[in-house]
Coordinates of C-alpha atoms in Angstrom, one line a residue:
M1 CA 14.2 -37.1 -45.1
K2 CA 13.0 -37.2 -41.1
V3 CA 17.6 -35.4 -40.3
L4 CA 15.8 -32.4 -42.8
K5 CA 12.7 -32.1 -41.3
N6 CA 14.4 -32.2 -37.2
T7 CA 17.1 -29.6 -38.8
A8 CA 13.8 -27.8 -39.8
F9 CA 12.1 -27.8 -37.4
A10 CA 15.1 -26.0 -35.0
A11 CA 15.8 -23.5 -36.6
L12 CA 12.4 -22.8 -36.6
A13 CA 13.0 -23.2 -32.9
A14 CA 16.5 -20.8 -32.7
S15 CA 14.4 -18.3 -35.2
A16 CA 11.4 -17.5 -32.7
L17 CA 14.3 -17.8 -29.1
L18 CA 15.1 -14.9 -31.4
A19 CA 12.4 -13.0 -31.7
A20 CA 11.2 -12.8 -28.1
V21 CA 14.7 -11.3 -26.6
P22 CA 14.4 -7.6 -27.3
A23 CA 16.6 -6.2 -29.9
Q24 CA 18.5 -3.4 -26.7
A25 CA 20.1 -4.7 -23.7
D26 CA 18.2 -0.7 -22.4
D27 CA 15.1 -2.9 -22.9
I28 CA 16.3 -6.4 -20.9
E29 CA 14.9 -6.1 -17.4
Q30 CA 15.1 -9.4 -15.0
V31 CA 11.3 -9.9 -14.3
G32 CA 9.8 -8.3 -10.6
R33 CA 13.5 -5.7 -10.1
A34 CA 11.6 -3.0 -10.4
A35 CA 8.6 -3.4 -8.5
Y36 CA 11.2 -4.4 -6.0
L37 CA 12.6 -0.6 -5.7
E38 CA 9.9 1.6 -6.6
A39 CA 8.5 -0.7 -3.2
V40 CA 11.4 -0.2 -1.1
T41 CA 12.9 3.3 -2.5
G42 CA 11.7 5.9 -0.2
K43 CA 10.5 4.1 2.6
K44 CA 11.3 4.9 6.4
V45 CA 12.7 2.3 8.8
I46 CA 13.6 2.9 12.5
F47 CA 15.6 0.8 14.5
V48 CA 15.1 0.6 18.6
P49 CA 17.9 -1.1 19.9
L50 CA 18.4 -2.2 23.7
S51 CA 21.9 -0.5 22.8
Q52 CA 24.5 0.0 20.0
G53 CA 27.7 -1.4 22.2
M54 CA 26.3 -5.1 22.2
D55 CA 28.1 -6.9 19.2
L56 CA 24.8 -8.2 17.9
N57 CA 23.2 -4.7 17.2
Q58 CA 26.7 -3.1 15.8
A59 CA 26.1 -6.5 13.2
W60 CA 22.8 -6.4 13.2
T61 CA 23.4 -2.9 12.5
A62 CA 25.8 -3.1 9.7
V63 CA 24.0 -5.4 7.1
W64 CA 20.5 -3.3 7.6
Q65 CA 22.7 0.0 6.3
R66 CA 24.1 -2.4 3.6
H67 CA 20.6 -3.3 2.1
A68 CA 19.4 0.8 2.8
A69 CA 22.7 1.9 0.9
R70 CA 21.9 -0.4 -1.1
Y71 CA 18.0 -0.4 -2.6
G72 CA 17.9 3.4 -1.5
F73 CA 15.0 3.4 1.6
S74 CA 16.4 4.8 4.8
F75 CA 17.4 3.7 7.8
E76 CA 17.3 4.7 11.2
V77 CA 18.4 3.6 14.7
R78 CA 17.0 5.3 17.8
D79 CA 19.4 3.9 21.0
P80 CA 18.3 4.6 24.2
N81 CA 21.7 2.9 25.5
M82 CA 20.0 0.5 28.0
D83 CA 17.9 3.2 29.6
T84 CA 14.1 1.5 29.5
A85 CA 12.4 5.0 29.8
A86 CA 14.8 6.2 27.3
G87 CA 13.7 3.5 24.6
I88 CA 9.7 4.1 25.3
R89 CA 10.9 8.1 24.2
A90 CA 12.6 6.1 21.2
L91 CA 9.1 4.1 20.5
Q92 CA 7.0 7.7 21.3
G93 CA 8.8 9.5 19.2
A94 CA 8.9 7.1 16.4
I95 CA 5.7 6.0 16.1
A96 CA 5.0 9.7 15.7
E97 CA 7.1 9.7 13.0
K98 CA 5.1 6.6 11.0
P99 CA 8.1 4.7 9.5
D100 CA 6.8 2.1 7.4
V101 CA 8.7 -0.5 9.0
L102 CA 9.9 0.0 13.0
I103 CA 12.4 -2.8 13.9
V104 CA 12.3 -3.6 18.1
Q105 CA 14.7 -5.3 20.4
N106 CA 13.0 -5.4 24.0
P107 CA 14.9 -4.8 27.2
D108 CA 12.1 -8.0 28.5
V109 CA 8.7 -8.8 27.8
Q110 CA 6.5 -6.3 29.9
T111 CA 8.5 -2.8 28.8
Y112 CA 7.3 -1.9 25.5
A113 CA 4.1 -3.3 25.7
R114 CA 1.6 -1.3 25.3
A115 CA 3.8 1.1 22.7
L116 CA 3.9 -1.9 19.9
K117 CA 0.6 -1.8 20.5
Q118 CA -0.5 1.4 19.7
A119 CA 2.4 1.3 17.0
Q120 CA 0.6 -1.6 15.7
D121 CA -3.1 0.2 15.7
A122 CA -1.7 3.9 14.0
G123 CA -0.8 0.9 10.9
I124 CA 3.1 0.6 11.7
K125 CA 4.5 -2.5 11.1
I126 CA 7.1 -4.6 14.0
L127 CA 9.8 -6.5 13.4
Q128 CA 11.4 -7.5 16.5
I129 CA 13.9 -9.0 16.7
N130 CA 15.9 -11.5 19.4
M131 CA 14.3 -10.6 22.3
Q132 CA 10.1 -10.6 22.0
S133 CA 7.5 -8.9 24.0
I134 CA 4.6 -10.2 25.1
T135 CA 2.5 -8.3 22.9
Q136 CA 3.1 -10.3 19.6
T137 CA 4.0 -8.1 16.0
D138 CA 3.7 -8.4 11.9
S139 CA 7.3 -10.9 12.6
Y140 CA 9.8 -11.9 15.1
V141 CA 13.1 -13.4 13.6
G142 CA 15.7 -14.3 16.6
N143 CA 16.7 -17.3 18.5
D144 CA 13.8 -19.7 19.9
W145 CA 15.5 -19.4 23.9
I146 CA 14.0 -23.2 24.8
E147 CA 16.7 -24.7 22.8
M148 CA 19.0 -22.4 24.0
G149 CA 17.9 -23.3 26.7
R150 CA 17.7 -27.2 26.4
L151 CA 20.9 -26.6 24.7
E152 CA 23.4 -25.3 27.4
A153 CA 21.6 -27.2 30.5
G154 CA 21.9 -30.4 27.7
E155 CA 26.1 -29.8 26.9
L156 CA 26.6 -29.4 31.0
A157 CA 24.2 -32.6 31.5
R158 CA 26.2 -34.9 29.5
T159 CA 29.3 -33.5 31.1
C160 CA 28.6 -33.2 34.8
L161 CA 27.1 -36.8 34.3
A162 CA 30.1 -38.5 32.4
P163 CA 32.0 -40.8 35.5
G164 CA 34.9 -39.0 36.4
A165 CA 32.7 -36.1 36.3
P166 CA 33.8 -34.0 39.8
S167 CA 29.4 -33.6 40.7
G168 CA 26.3 -33.2 38.7
K169 CA 26.7 -28.8 40.4
I170 CA 26.2 -26.6 37.8
V171 CA 25.4 -22.7 37.7
W172 CA 22.6 -20.5 36.1
L173 CA 23.9 -16.9 35.6
A174 CA 20.9 -15.5 34.7
G175 CA 20.5 -11.9 33.0
V176 CA 17.4 -9.6 33.4
Q177 CA 14.9 -11.9 35.3
T178 CA 12.0 -10.4 33.8
G179 CA 13.7 -10.5 30.2
A180 CA 12.2 -13.0 27.4
A181 CA 15.5 -14.8 26.7
N182 CA 15.8 -15.3 30.5
I183 CA 12.2 -16.5 30.4
Y184 CA 12.4 -18.5 27.5
M185 CA 16.4 -20.0 28.7
R186 CA 15.0 -20.8 32.0
E187 CA 12.2 -22.7 30.9
G188 CA 15.1 -25.5 29.1
L189 CA 16.9 -25.1 31.3
N190 CA 14.0 -26.9 34.0
Q191 CA 12.9 -29.8 31.4
I192 CA 16.7 -30.5 31.5
L193 CA 16.8 -30.8 35.2
A194 CA 13.4 -33.1 35.0
E195 CA 15.4 -35.0 32.9
N196 CA 18.4 -35.9 34.8
P197 CA 17.8 -35.8 37.8
G198 CA 21.2 -36.3 38.9
L199 CA 22.4 -32.2 38.2
E200 CA 21.8 -29.8 40.9
L201 CA 21.5 -26.5 40.5
V202 CA 23.2 -24.9 43.7
S203 CA 23.5 -21.2 42.4
D204 CA 20.6 -19.0 40.3
Q205 CA 21.5 -15.2 40.0
P206 CA 21.2 -12.6 37.4
A207 CA 24.4 -11.7 36.6
D208 CA 22.0 -9.1 34.3
Y209 CA 24.7 -8.9 31.3
D210 CA 27.6 -7.8 33.4
S211 CA 30.6 -9.3 33.4
E212 CA 31.4 -7.8 36.6
K213 CA 29.0 -9.4 38.2
A214 CA 29.5 -12.5 36.7
R215 CA 32.8 -12.9 38.3
Q216 CA 31.6 -12.0 41.3
I217 CA 29.0 -14.8 42.0
T218 CA 30.9 -16.7 40.0
E219 CA 33.9 -16.5 42.8
T220 CA 31.3 -16.7 45.9
V221 CA 30.3 -20.0 43.9
L222 CA 33.2 -21.2 44.3
Q223 CA 33.7 -20.5 47.5
Q224 CA 30.0 -22.3 48.9
H225 CA 30.8 -25.8 46.2
P226 CA 34.7 -26.2 45.6
D227 CA 33.2 -29.2 43.3
L228 CA 31.5 -27.2 41.3
C229 CA 30.6 -28.7 37.6
G230 CA 29.5 -26.7 36.0
I231 CA 28.2 -22.9 34.3
M232 CA 26.0 -22.1 32.0
G233 CA 25.0 -18.5 31.3
I234 CA 22.7 -16.0 28.4
W235 CA 25.5 -13.4 27.0
D236 CA 29.5 -14.9 26.1
N237 CA 30.9 -11.2 26.6
A238 CA 28.9 -11.1 30.3
E239 CA 30.4 -15.1 31.1
V240 CA 33.5 -14.0 30.1
G241 CA 34.2 -13.0 34.0
A242 CA 32.3 -16.1 35.2
G243 CA 35.7 -17.8 33.4
A244 CA 38.4 -15.1 34.6
A245 CA 36.7 -16.0 38.2
V246 CA 37.2 -20.1 37.6
L247 CA 40.8 -19.2 36.2
A248 CA 42.2 -17.6 39.5
A249 CA 40.9 -20.6 41.2
G250 CA 43.3 -23.0 39.2
K251 CA 39.6 -24.9 38.5
Q252 CA 39.5 -24.5 34.8
D253 CA 40.1 -28.2 33.9
Q254 CA 36.8 -29.1 36.7
V255 CA 34.3 -26.4 34.9
T256 CA 32.7 -26.2 32.2
I257 CA 31.0 -22.6 30.8
V258 CA 28.4 -22.5 28.7
T259 CA 26.8 -20.0 27.1
N260 CA 25.6 -18.7 24.2
G261 CA 26.1 -15.7 21.7
A262 CA 26.1 -13.4 18.5
G263 CA 29.4 -15.3 16.7
A264 CA 31.6 -11.7 16.8
H265 CA 35.2 -12.8 17.5
T266 CA 35.9 -11.8 21.1
A267 CA 33.9 -14.9 21.9
C268 CA 36.3 -17.3 19.7
E269 CA 39.0 -15.2 21.3
S270 CA 37.4 -16.6 24.9
I271 CA 37.7 -19.5 23.8
E272 CA 40.8 -19.9 22.9
K273 CA 42.2 -18.3 26.3
G274 CA 40.4 -20.9 28.1
L275 CA 37.4 -18.5 29.4
L276 CA 34.8 -20.1 28.3
D277 CA 34.6 -23.9 26.3
V278 CA 31.1 -24.0 24.6
V279 CA 29.4 -21.2 22.5
Y280 CA 25.6 -22.0 20.9
N281 CA 26.4 -18.7 17.8
F282 CA 23.2 -17.7 17.3
N283 CA 25.5 -16.0 15.0
A284 CA 23.7 -11.9 14.3
P285 CA 24.8 -11.3 10.3
I286 CA 22.3 -14.1 9.7
Q287 CA 19.8 -13.2 11.8
A288 CA 19.8 -9.7 10.0
E289 CA 20.2 -10.8 6.3
I290 CA 17.3 -13.0 7.9
A291 CA 14.7 -10.3 9.4
A292 CA 16.1 -8.0 6.0
Q293 CA 14.0 -10.4 4.2
Q294 CA 11.3 -10.0 6.1
I295 CA 11.8 -6.1 6.1
S296 CA 11.6 -6.4 2.4
E297 CA 8.3 -8.7 2.3
F298 CA 6.9 -5.9 4.6
L299 CA 8.1 -2.7 2.6
Q300 CA 6.8 -4.5 -0.8
N301 CA 3.0 -5.1 1.0
P302 CA 1.8 -1.4 1.6
D303 CA -1.9 -2.4 1.5
R304 CA -0.8 -5.9 4.2
P305 CA -2.7 -3.9 7.5
A306 CA -0.3 -3.7 10.8
G307 CA -0.6 -7.3 12.6
S308 CA -2.6 -8.6 10.0
E309 CA -0.1 -11.8 9.4
K310 CA 1.9 -12.1 11.9
T311 CA 4.9 -14.6 11.6
V312 CA 8.4 -16.1 13.9
F313 CA 11.2 -17.5 12.9
F314 CA 14.3 -19.2 15.0
G315 CA 17.4 -18.4 13.2
P316 CA 20.6 -21.2 12.8
I317 CA 22.6 -22.1 15.4
T318 CA 26.0 -24.0 16.0
R319 CA 27.9 -24.7 18.8
V320 CA 31.4 -23.3 18.9
D321 CA 34.7 -25.0 20.5
K322 CA 37.9 -24.9 20.6
N323 CA 37.6 -27.3 17.5
N324 CA 35.6 -24.4 15.7
A325 CA 36.0 -21.0 17.1
S326 CA 37.9 -19.9 13.2
G327 CA 35.9 -18.1 10.3
R328 CA 32.7 -17.7 9.9
N329 CA 32.2 -18.3 13.2
C330 CA 34.5 -16.0 14.5
W331 CA 32.5 -12.0 12.2
K332 CA 34.0 -9.3 12.7
I333 CA 31.5 -5.6 12.3
D334 CA 34.7 -4.0 9.7
E335 CA 33.7 -7.8 7.6
L336 CA 29.7 -6.7 7.9
K337 CA 30.2 -3.2 6.3

């Protein structure tokens, strides 16, 4: 009798479940999908980068263009090509158009600060990507640059304070000294120097993200300090110049070069060629996907006032050397489109 009751109950439950399923496939709708599509379709997103000539900018753009095409919002790039005056004009033009979301990569902490505040006051939601201004906006997605400074300087501390190291002398190849990445990385470096008094910073000069300038600085420092142990920098594409100077001096087995980058295959090639030793990879495509989620959230909450919530998201960082300079640590732009 108990078996019959259980069987009857199971049949009743199955009937109820079938009754809840729409009779036609056309009636099936994923929960929240229609509302999402309605929220994002036809919306406008504008990106003001430093320059589209950089690998990380190309990666971000490829990912955001893919999301825009898939879900029906417009995505436009206003490229100032490393010209800050042109960047300000691009921002002012974007503010006049009043997009739903404005994405900004700041050249330094101050230059765009007033324009960002103006955009927020105009009701435009702003996502800052990887390079911050002193004006905090709705969201920042990018690196924890103090952590990056600690990671790179810590790498050199382990190497240059180890038994048999040529010296404790290291070089900091800065980027643009007023840039957020530079300011915060230097703080991380200062912390490691304070924790490791045996480290000696013998040169702190801006290479301005220029590989030729990095090469020239490194050549001069090697002449002044032939027992140099390590170099840390701010962008892998610039530090290949330092690597070229070290190779030319025949000191590739003496000087360790540590930097960071977006994870493009060119960095892996530089490691394979012996131009770089360690790259702390912040993986620009992952950053872009995180930012795409943030863009989606902005578009789904049009009634939330611009600037009413301020969030920060630090993306993951992977240490890459000759042992793992392959696969997903070495993306190519065509693979992201």
